[in-house]
Amino acid sequence: MASKIPARDYSLIGDTSRRAREQGLVTAQWYQTEIPRKTLKQLMKRRDGPAIRDTLGWFALLAVTGGLVVALWGSWWVVPVLLVYGVFYGSASDSRWHECGHGTAFKTRWLNDWLYQLACFMIMREPTPWRWSHARHHTDTIIVGRDPEIAAPRPTSLAHHILAFFTLPQTWTTLKSVARHSLGQLSVDEADYIPEMEQPRVYRTARVWLLLHGLIIATAVLLQSWLPVMLAGVLPTLYGGWLSYIFGLTQHAGLAENVLDHRQNSRTVRMNPVFRFIYWNMNYHIEHHMYPMVPYHALPQLHQALKHDMPPVYPSTWAAYREIIPALWRQRTDPDYFVRRPVPATGKTPDAAAPAAA
Amino acid sequence: MSEWIKVCALDDIDAEDVIRFDHGDRTFAVYRSEDDEVYATDGLCTHEQVHLADGLVMDEIIECPKHNGRFDYTTGEAKGAPVCVNLNSYPARVEDGTVFIQL
């Protein structure tokens, strides 16, 4: 009988974290494809128009599908409508959370902040901890022991991925952390990346969230109906978050860990316009990591400017999964395996020992 | 004792933009506002030590290229997460089309 493959230590305070620092992988200099400053400035330019248009469209879709859920409640016809509503609630909120967290979706700051808070509640990600964990994800992308957002740890746990498809482990983790934060406590990992001055904000928001979830449940009890909890709160995240998980795995799963080149640990995948609307162009993921200040609506142009120095684009989501599924399957028993991306030899991959500030 | 150090010609910095200026073992960010005023701050973000000269200037704000941390470049004040610590700022002036900063 095969021996059990030992789990890797993805915690942020263990030996792997120390080793990452010793190897020069922490806050390191990452490879960047050169781009003229004038072009980059043009691409980084903030605009309100595209995100206002897309946000109004998103709200309209939520209102129409949510209205249909109310109208069809009690009939079996409500099931397919709920599935569509759930995707707009539990999956589209993922990309809104992400873009507004970067502060790039809108030019107007309060619009970014306002939509960030709303999307965080919908995707069940606490605003302050996730702002800091995502900053760390960009500093130390897929560096084991540093990145708190590694979605496909090795060796692969199939049970984890099946449960995560239904957003169960993520939601359970959030429910536990909201309870912990409402009591004024952080985990050891959280304390590693959330500065002390930000911690009161974490506790305050957790208490507001408990109140909001309590109100949603109280409304359901008062109306003697499941309808309120199917439209808001935890359940639509659970039944609607699956598409964001599908999208999310394309970003880094099965690729290299502990490299300082986003072309080797991230994917750019061609997606159809509907997916790109739901995902807000995060399918251009290498470009996003290389130049995170470029707003989602300018990523296709950034892709054009950088593509001479990029590995081949995956022609579809399915094409990406034809690589991801076998890679994750193999990583069940061979955690050292990863997909090597063909990187053009047009630039210089940075030396792991060269810190950013050098 | 502080002294005025020559940085570059004013025309070397676009309006509403920033350049990197290294002096000795230190690095600075030198800004030109839309109305041609010049300013100078430390060159590295106080969050993760990234060069601010690669960032985006909008009105009086410099945004860090890595995590979008924002500072008021006229004062060095940190404007919210993920930056919590202010930048040092330095006097800057233009004389005969040349930018100087006082260190």
mmCIF file of N, CA, C and O in Angstrom, chain B residues 21-81:
data_model
loop_
_atom_site.group_PDB
_atom_site.id
_atom_site.type_symbol
_atom_site.label_atom_id
_atom_site.label_comp_id
_atom_site.label_asym_id
_atom_site.label_seq_id
_atom_site.Cartn_x
_atom_site.Cartn_y
_atom_site.Cartn_z
ATOM 1 N N PHE B 21 14.996 59.433 -8.744
ATOM 2 C CA PHE B 21 16.268 60.153 -8.644
ATOM 3 C C PHE B 21 17.107 59.490 -7.549
ATOM 4 O O PHE B 21 16.694 59.454 -6.386
ATOM 5 N N ASP B 22 18.240 58.947 -7.949
ATOM 6 C CA ASP B 22 19.143 58.304 -6.984
ATOM 7 C C ASP B 22 20.266 59.272 -6.638
ATOM 8 O O ASP B 22 20.858 59.898 -7.528
ATOM 9 N N HIS B 23 20.553 59.371 -5.349
ATOM 10 C CA HIS B 23 21.628 60.269 -4.915
ATOM 11 C C HIS B 23 22.366 59.586 -3.770
ATOM 12 O O HIS B 23 21.778 59.298 -2.727
ATOM 13 N N GLY B 24 23.659 59.332 -3.984
ATOM 14 C CA GLY B 24 24.407 58.556 -2.993
ATOM 15 C C GLY B 24 23.776 57.182 -2.875
ATOM 16 O O GLY B 24 23.486 56.533 -3.884
ATOM 17 N N ASP B 25 23.498 56.767 -1.656
ATOM 18 C CA ASP B 25 22.862 55.453 -1.482
ATOM 19 C C ASP B 25 21.359 55.598 -1.233
ATOM 20 O O ASP B 25 20.723 54.667 -0.742
ATOM 21 N N ARG B 26 20.811 56.766 -1.584
ATOM 22 C CA ARG B 26 19.385 56.981 -1.337
ATOM 23 C C ARG B 26 18.639 57.119 -2.663
ATOM 24 O O ARG B 26 19.227 57.460 -3.690
ATOM 25 N N THR B 27 17.345 56.850 -2.609
ATOM 26 C CA THR B 27 16.533 56.977 -3.820
ATOM 27 C C THR B 27 15.308 57.835 -3.503
ATOM 28 O O THR B 27 14.709 57.703 -2.428
ATOM 29 N N PHE B 28 14.949 58.703 -4.449
ATOM 30 C CA PHE B 28 13.861 59.661 -4.246
ATOM 31 C C PHE B 28 12.887 59.576 -5.418
ATOM 32 O O PHE B 28 13.212 59.051 -6.488
ATOM 33 N N ALA B 29 11.693 60.110 -5.176
ATOM 34 C CA ALA B 29 10.719 60.287 -6.260
ATOM 35 C C ALA B 29 10.500 61.790 -6.401
ATOM 36 O O ALA B 29 10.245 62.480 -5.409
ATOM 37 N N VAL B 30 10.646 62.280 -7.627
ATOM 38 C CA VAL B 30 10.484 63.713 -7.884
ATOM 39 C C VAL B 30 9.305 63.898 -8.824
ATOM 40 O O VAL B 30 9.221 63.254 -9.874
ATOM 41 N N TYR B 31 8.373 64.746 -8.417
ATOM 42 C CA TYR B 31 7.081 64.863 -9.096
ATOM 43 C C TYR B 31 6.939 66.217 -9.775
ATOM 44 O O TYR B 31 7.461 67.229 -9.291
ATOM 45 N N ARG B 32 6.193 66.235 -10.854
ATOM 46 C CA ARG B 32 5.794 67.493 -11.483
ATOM 47 C C ARG B 32 4.272 67.464 -11.571
ATOM 48 O O ARG B 32 3.693 66.549 -12.177
ATOM 49 N N SER B 33 3.629 68.437 -10.950
ATOM 50 C CA SER B 33 2.159 68.457 -10.949
ATOM 51 C C SER B 33 1.650 69.000 -12.273
ATOM 52 O O SER B 33 2.443 69.474 -13.100
ATOM 53 N N GLU B 34 0.345 68.966 -12.428
ATOM 54 C CA GLU B 34 -0.245 69.433 -13.682
ATOM 55 C C GLU B 34 0.012 70.929 -13.884
ATOM 56 O O GLU B 34 0.105 71.391 -15.012
ATOM 57 N N ASP B 35 0.115 71.686 -12.759
ATOM 58 C CA ASP B 35 0.372 73.115 -12.894
ATOM 59 C C ASP B 35 1.858 73.441 -12.699
ATOM 60 O O ASP B 35 2.234 74.549 -12.286
ATOM 61 N N ASP B 36 2.719 72.456 -13.003
ATOM 62 C CA ASP B 36 4.176 72.640 -13.082
ATOM 63 C C ASP B 36 4.865 72.919 -11.750
ATOM 64 O O ASP B 36 5.994 73.419 -11.739
ATOM 65 N N GLU B 37 4.221 72.623 -10.639
ATOM 66 C CA GLU B 37 4.915 72.663 -9.353
ATOM 67 C C GLU B 37 5.718 71.369 -9.220
ATOM 68 O O GLU B 37 5.327 70.326 -9.751
ATOM 69 N N VAL B 38 6.870 71.441 -8.504
ATOM 70 C CA VAL B 38 7.653 70.218 -8.304
ATOM 71 C C VAL B 38 7.696 69.853 -6.817
ATOM 72 O O VAL B 38 7.643 70.735 -5.947
ATOM 73 N N TYR B 39 7.763 68.565 -6.564
ATOM 74 C CA TYR B 39 7.762 68.034 -5.191
ATOM 75 C C TYR B 39 8.723 66.845 -5.147
ATOM 76 O O TYR B 39 9.035 66.243 -6.183
ATOM 77 N N ALA B 40 9.145 66.497 -3.941
ATOM 78 C CA ALA B 40 10.044 65.339 -3.799
ATOM 79 C C ALA B 40 9.690 64.574 -2.523
ATOM 80 O O ALA B 40 9.342 65.173 -1.494
ATOM 81 N N THR B 41 9.753 63.257 -2.622
ATOM 82 C CA THR B 41 9.552 62.394 -1.450
ATOM 83 C C THR B 41 10.591 61.280 -1.491
ATOM 84 O O THR B 41 11.310 61.126 -2.489
ATOM 85 N N ASP B 42 10.620 60.498 -0.422
ATOM 86 C CA ASP B 42 11.386 59.251 -0.485
ATOM 87 C C ASP B 42 10.928 58.468 -1.715
ATOM 88 O O ASP B 42 9.762 58.529 -2.105
ATOM 89 N N GLY B 43 11.836 57.661 -2.268
ATOM 90 C CA GLY B 43 11.514 56.978 -3.511
ATOM 91 C C GLY B 43 10.826 55.647 -3.345
ATOM 92 O O GLY B 43 10.255 55.127 -4.307
ATOM 93 N N LEU B 44 10.880 55.082 -2.135
ATOM 94 C CA LEU B 44 10.329 53.734 -1.947
ATOM 95 C C LEU B 44 9.057 53.784 -1.119
ATOM 96 O O LEU B 44 8.989 54.507 -0.109
ATOM 97 N N CYS B 45 8.072 53.011 -1.511
ATOM 98 C CA CYS B 45 6.824 52.895 -0.766
ATOM 99 C C CYS B 45 7.131 52.380 0.650
ATOM 100 O O CYS B 45 7.972 51.493 0.824
ATOM 101 N N THR B 46 6.446 52.923 1.640
ATOM 102 C CA THR B 46 6.700 52.497 3.022
ATOM 103 C C THR B 46 6.056 51.151 3.334
ATOM 104 O O THR B 46 6.269 50.604 4.408
ATOM 105 N N HIS B 47 5.278 50.616 2.390
ATOM 106 C CA HIS B 47 4.631 49.311 2.629
ATOM 107 C C HIS B 47 5.570 48.160 2.268
ATOM 108 O O HIS B 47 5.940 47.368 3.126
ATOM 109 N N GLU B 48 5.982 48.083 0.993
ATOM 110 C CA GLU B 48 6.825 46.952 0.576
ATOM 111 C C GLU B 48 8.066 47.401 -0.180
ATOM 112 O O GLU B 48 8.596 46.650 -0.988
ATOM 113 N N GLN B 49 8.494 48.648 0.014
ATOM 114 C CA GLN B 49 9.773 49.100 -0.553
ATOM 115 C C GLN B 49 9.845 48.972 -2.071
ATOM 116 O O GLN B 49 10.849 48.526 -2.627
ATOM 117 N N VAL B 50 8.762 49.374 -2.734
ATOM 118 C CA VAL B 50 8.730 49.378 -4.198
ATOM 119 C C VAL B 50 8.972 50.812 -4.673
ATOM 120 O O VAL B 50 8.535 51.764 -4.029
ATOM 121 N N HIS B 51 9.643 50.963 -5.818
ATOM 122 C CA HIS B 51 9.921 52.312 -6.334
ATOM 123 C C HIS B 51 8.634 53.010 -6.774
ATOM 124 O O HIS B 51 7.934 52.538 -7.677
ATOM 125 N N LEU B 52 8.353 54.141 -6.159
ATOM 126 C CA LEU B 52 7.125 54.883 -6.479
ATOM 127 C C LEU B 52 7.182 55.503 -7.865
ATOM 128 O O LEU B 52 6.142 55.830 -8.445
ATOM 129 N N ALA B 53 8.382 55.678 -8.411
ATOM 130 C CA ALA B 53 8.501 56.300 -9.731
ATOM 131 C C ALA B 53 7.853 55.453 -10.828
ATOM 132 O O ALA B 53 7.606 55.953 -11.923
ATOM 133 N N ASP B 54 7.569 54.182 -10.542
ATOM 134 C CA ASP B 54 6.860 53.340 -11.506
ATOM 135 C C ASP B 54 5.347 53.441 -11.326
ATOM 136 O O ASP B 54 4.585 52.741 -12.002
ATOM 137 N N GLY B 55 4.905 54.281 -10.380
ATOM 138 C CA GLY B 55 3.483 54.355 -10.057
ATOM 139 C C GLY B 55 2.736 55.387 -10.873
ATOM 140 O O GLY B 55 3.237 55.932 -11.850
ATOM 141 N N LEU B 56 1.530 55.666 -10.426
ATOM 142 C CA LEU B 56 0.614 56.532 -11.167
ATOM 143 C C LEU B 56 0.369 57.809 -10.372
ATOM 144 O O LEU B 56 0.016 57.759 -9.196
ATOM 145 N N VAL B 57 0.551 58.963 -11.045
ATOM 146 C CA VAL B 57 0.264 60.258 -10.423
ATOM 147 C C VAL B 57 -1.125 60.708 -10.863
ATOM 148 O O VAL B 57 -1.424 60.741 -12.056
ATOM 149 N N MET B 58 -1.962 60.985 -9.874
ATOM 150 C CA MET B 58 -3.316 61.492 -10.156
ATOM 151 C C MET B 58 -3.576 62.650 -9.212
ATOM 152 O O MET B 58 -3.581 62.456 -7.996
ATOM 153 N N ASP B 59 -3.794 63.837 -9.768
ATOM 154 C CA ASP B 59 -3.941 65.041 -8.950
ATOM 155 C C ASP B 59 -2.739 65.129 -8.000
ATOM 156 O O ASP B 59 -1.620 65.124 -8.455
ATOM 157 N N GLU B 60 -2.970 65.144 -6.673
ATOM 158 C CA GLU B 60 -1.833 65.253 -5.751
ATOM 159 C C GLU B 60 -1.443 63.890 -5.167
ATOM 160 O O GLU B 60 -0.674 63.815 -4.208
ATOM 161 N N ILE B 61 -1.933 62.824 -5.780
ATOM 162 C CA ILE B 61 -1.702 61.474 -5.248
ATOM 163 C C ILE B 61 -0.679 60.712 -6.092
ATOM 164 O O ILE B 61 -0.719 60.759 -7.323
ATOM 165 N N ILE B 62 0.238 59.999 -5.415
ATOM 166 C CA ILE B 62 1.079 59.002 -6.083
ATOM 167 C C ILE B 62 0.609 57.644 -5.603
ATOM 168 O O ILE B 62 0.460 57.420 -4.395
ATOM 169 N N GLU B 63 0.351 56.758 -6.545
ATOM 170 C CA GLU B 63 -0.120 55.431 -6.182
ATOM 171 C C GLU B 63 0.989 54.429 -6.459
ATOM 172 O O GLU B 63 1.550 54.399 -7.561
ATOM 173 N N CYS B 64 1.289 53.612 -5.477
ATOM 174 C CA CYS B 64 2.355 52.614 -5.589
ATOM 175 C C CYS B 64 1.998 51.587 -6.681
ATOM 176 O O CYS B 64 0.859 51.135 -6.749
ATOM 177 N N PRO B 65 2.977 51.207 -7.522
ATOM 178 C CA PRO B 65 2.662 50.293 -8.623
ATOM 179 C C PRO B 65 2.363 48.865 -8.187
ATOM 180 O O PRO B 65 1.804 48.089 -8.953
ATOM 181 N N LYS B 66 2.725 48.499 -6.970
ATOM 182 C CA LYS B 66 2.571 47.094 -6.584
ATOM 183 C C LYS B 66 1.226 46.819 -5.911
ATOM 184 O O LYS B 66 0.524 45.883 -6.272
ATOM 185 N N HIS B 67 0.874 47.646 -4.924
ATOM 186 C CA HIS B 67 -0.349 47.359 -4.163
ATOM 187 C C HIS B 67 -1.309 48.533 -4.145
ATOM 188 O O HIS B 67 -2.236 48.566 -3.342
ATOM 189 N N ASN B 68 -1.034 49.529 -4.967
ATOM 190 C CA ASN B 68 -1.935 50.679 -5.067
ATOM 191 C C ASN B 68 -2.039 51.475 -3.771
ATOM 192 O O ASN B 68 -3.042 52.149 -3.535
ATOM 193 N N GLY B 69 -1.028 51.376 -2.926
ATOM 194 C CA GLY B 69 -0.977 52.248 -1.752
ATOM 195 C C GLY B 69 -0.876 53.696 -2.212
ATOM 196 O O GLY B 69 -0.196 53.991 -3.194
ATOM 197 N N ARG B 70 -1.557 54.611 -1.506
ATOM 198 C CA ARG B 70 -1.650 55.993 -1.986
ATOM 199 C C ARG B 70 -1.039 56.969 -0.979
ATOM 200 O O ARG B 70 -1.286 56.857 0.223
ATOM 201 N N PHE B 71 -0.273 57.903 -1.529
ATOM 202 C CA PHE B 71 0.309 58.973 -0.720
ATOM 203 C C PHE B 71 -0.020 60.311 -1.365
ATOM 204 O O PHE B 71 -0.101 60.413 -2.597
ATOM 205 N N ASP B 72 -0.163 61.337 -0.515
ATOM 206 C CA ASP B 72 -0.204 62.713 -1.008
ATOM 207 C C ASP B 72 1.250 63.117 -1.231
ATOM 208 O O ASP B 72 2.016 63.252 -0.278
ATOM 209 N N TYR B 73 1.643 63.264 -2.491
ATOM 210 C CA TYR B 73 3.070 63.515 -2.735
ATOM 211 C C TYR B 73 3.477 64.940 -2.374
ATOM 212 O O TYR B 73 4.663 65.248 -2.309
ATOM 213 N N THR B 74 2.502 65.823 -2.130
ATOM 214 C CA THR B 74 2.872 67.183 -1.731
ATOM 215 C C THR B 74 3.275 67.234 -0.257
ATOM 216 O O THR B 74 3.973 68.152 0.163
ATOM 217 N N THR B 75 2.834 66.247 0.516
ATOM 218 C CA THR B 75 3.161 66.227 1.950
ATOM 219 C C THR B 75 3.825 64.920 2.396
ATOM 220 O O THR B 75 4.417 64.860 3.475
ATOM 221 N N GLY B 76 3.654 63.854 1.601
ATOM 222 C CA GLY B 76 4.154 62.531 1.983
ATOM 223 C C GLY B 76 3.164 61.726 2.805
ATOM 224 O O GLY B 76 3.442 60.582 3.201
ATOM 225 N N GLU B 77 1.972 62.301 3.054
ATOM 226 C CA GLU B 77 1.004 61.637 3.938
ATOM 227 C C GLU B 77 0.432 60.359 3.308
ATOM 228 O O GLU B 77 -0.018 60.372 2.158
ATOM 229 N N ALA B 78 0.448 59.261 4.083
ATOM 230 C CA ALA B 78 -0.184 58.011 3.645
ATOM 231 C C ALA B 78 -1.695 58.191 3.673
ATOM 232 O O ALA B 78 -2.241 58.734 4.635
ATOM 233 N N LYS B 79 -2.376 57.743 2.594
ATOM 234 C CA LYS B 79 -3.805 57.996 2.487
ATOM 235 C C LYS B 79 -4.651 56.743 2.710
ATOM 236 O O LYS B 79 -5.787 56.689 2.267
ATOM 237 N N GLY B 80 -4.103 55.731 3.350
ATOM 238 C CA GLY B 80 -4.933 54.566 3.677
ATOM 239 C C GLY B 80 -4.326 53.259 3.210
ATOM 240 O O GLY B 80 -3.359 53.254 2.455
ATOM 241 N N ALA B 81 -4.922 52.142 3.688
ATOM 242 C CA ALA B 81 -4.404 50.791 3.440
ATOM 243 C C ALA B 81 -4.178 50.569 1.948
ATOM 244 O O ALA B 81 -4.970 51.026 1.150
#
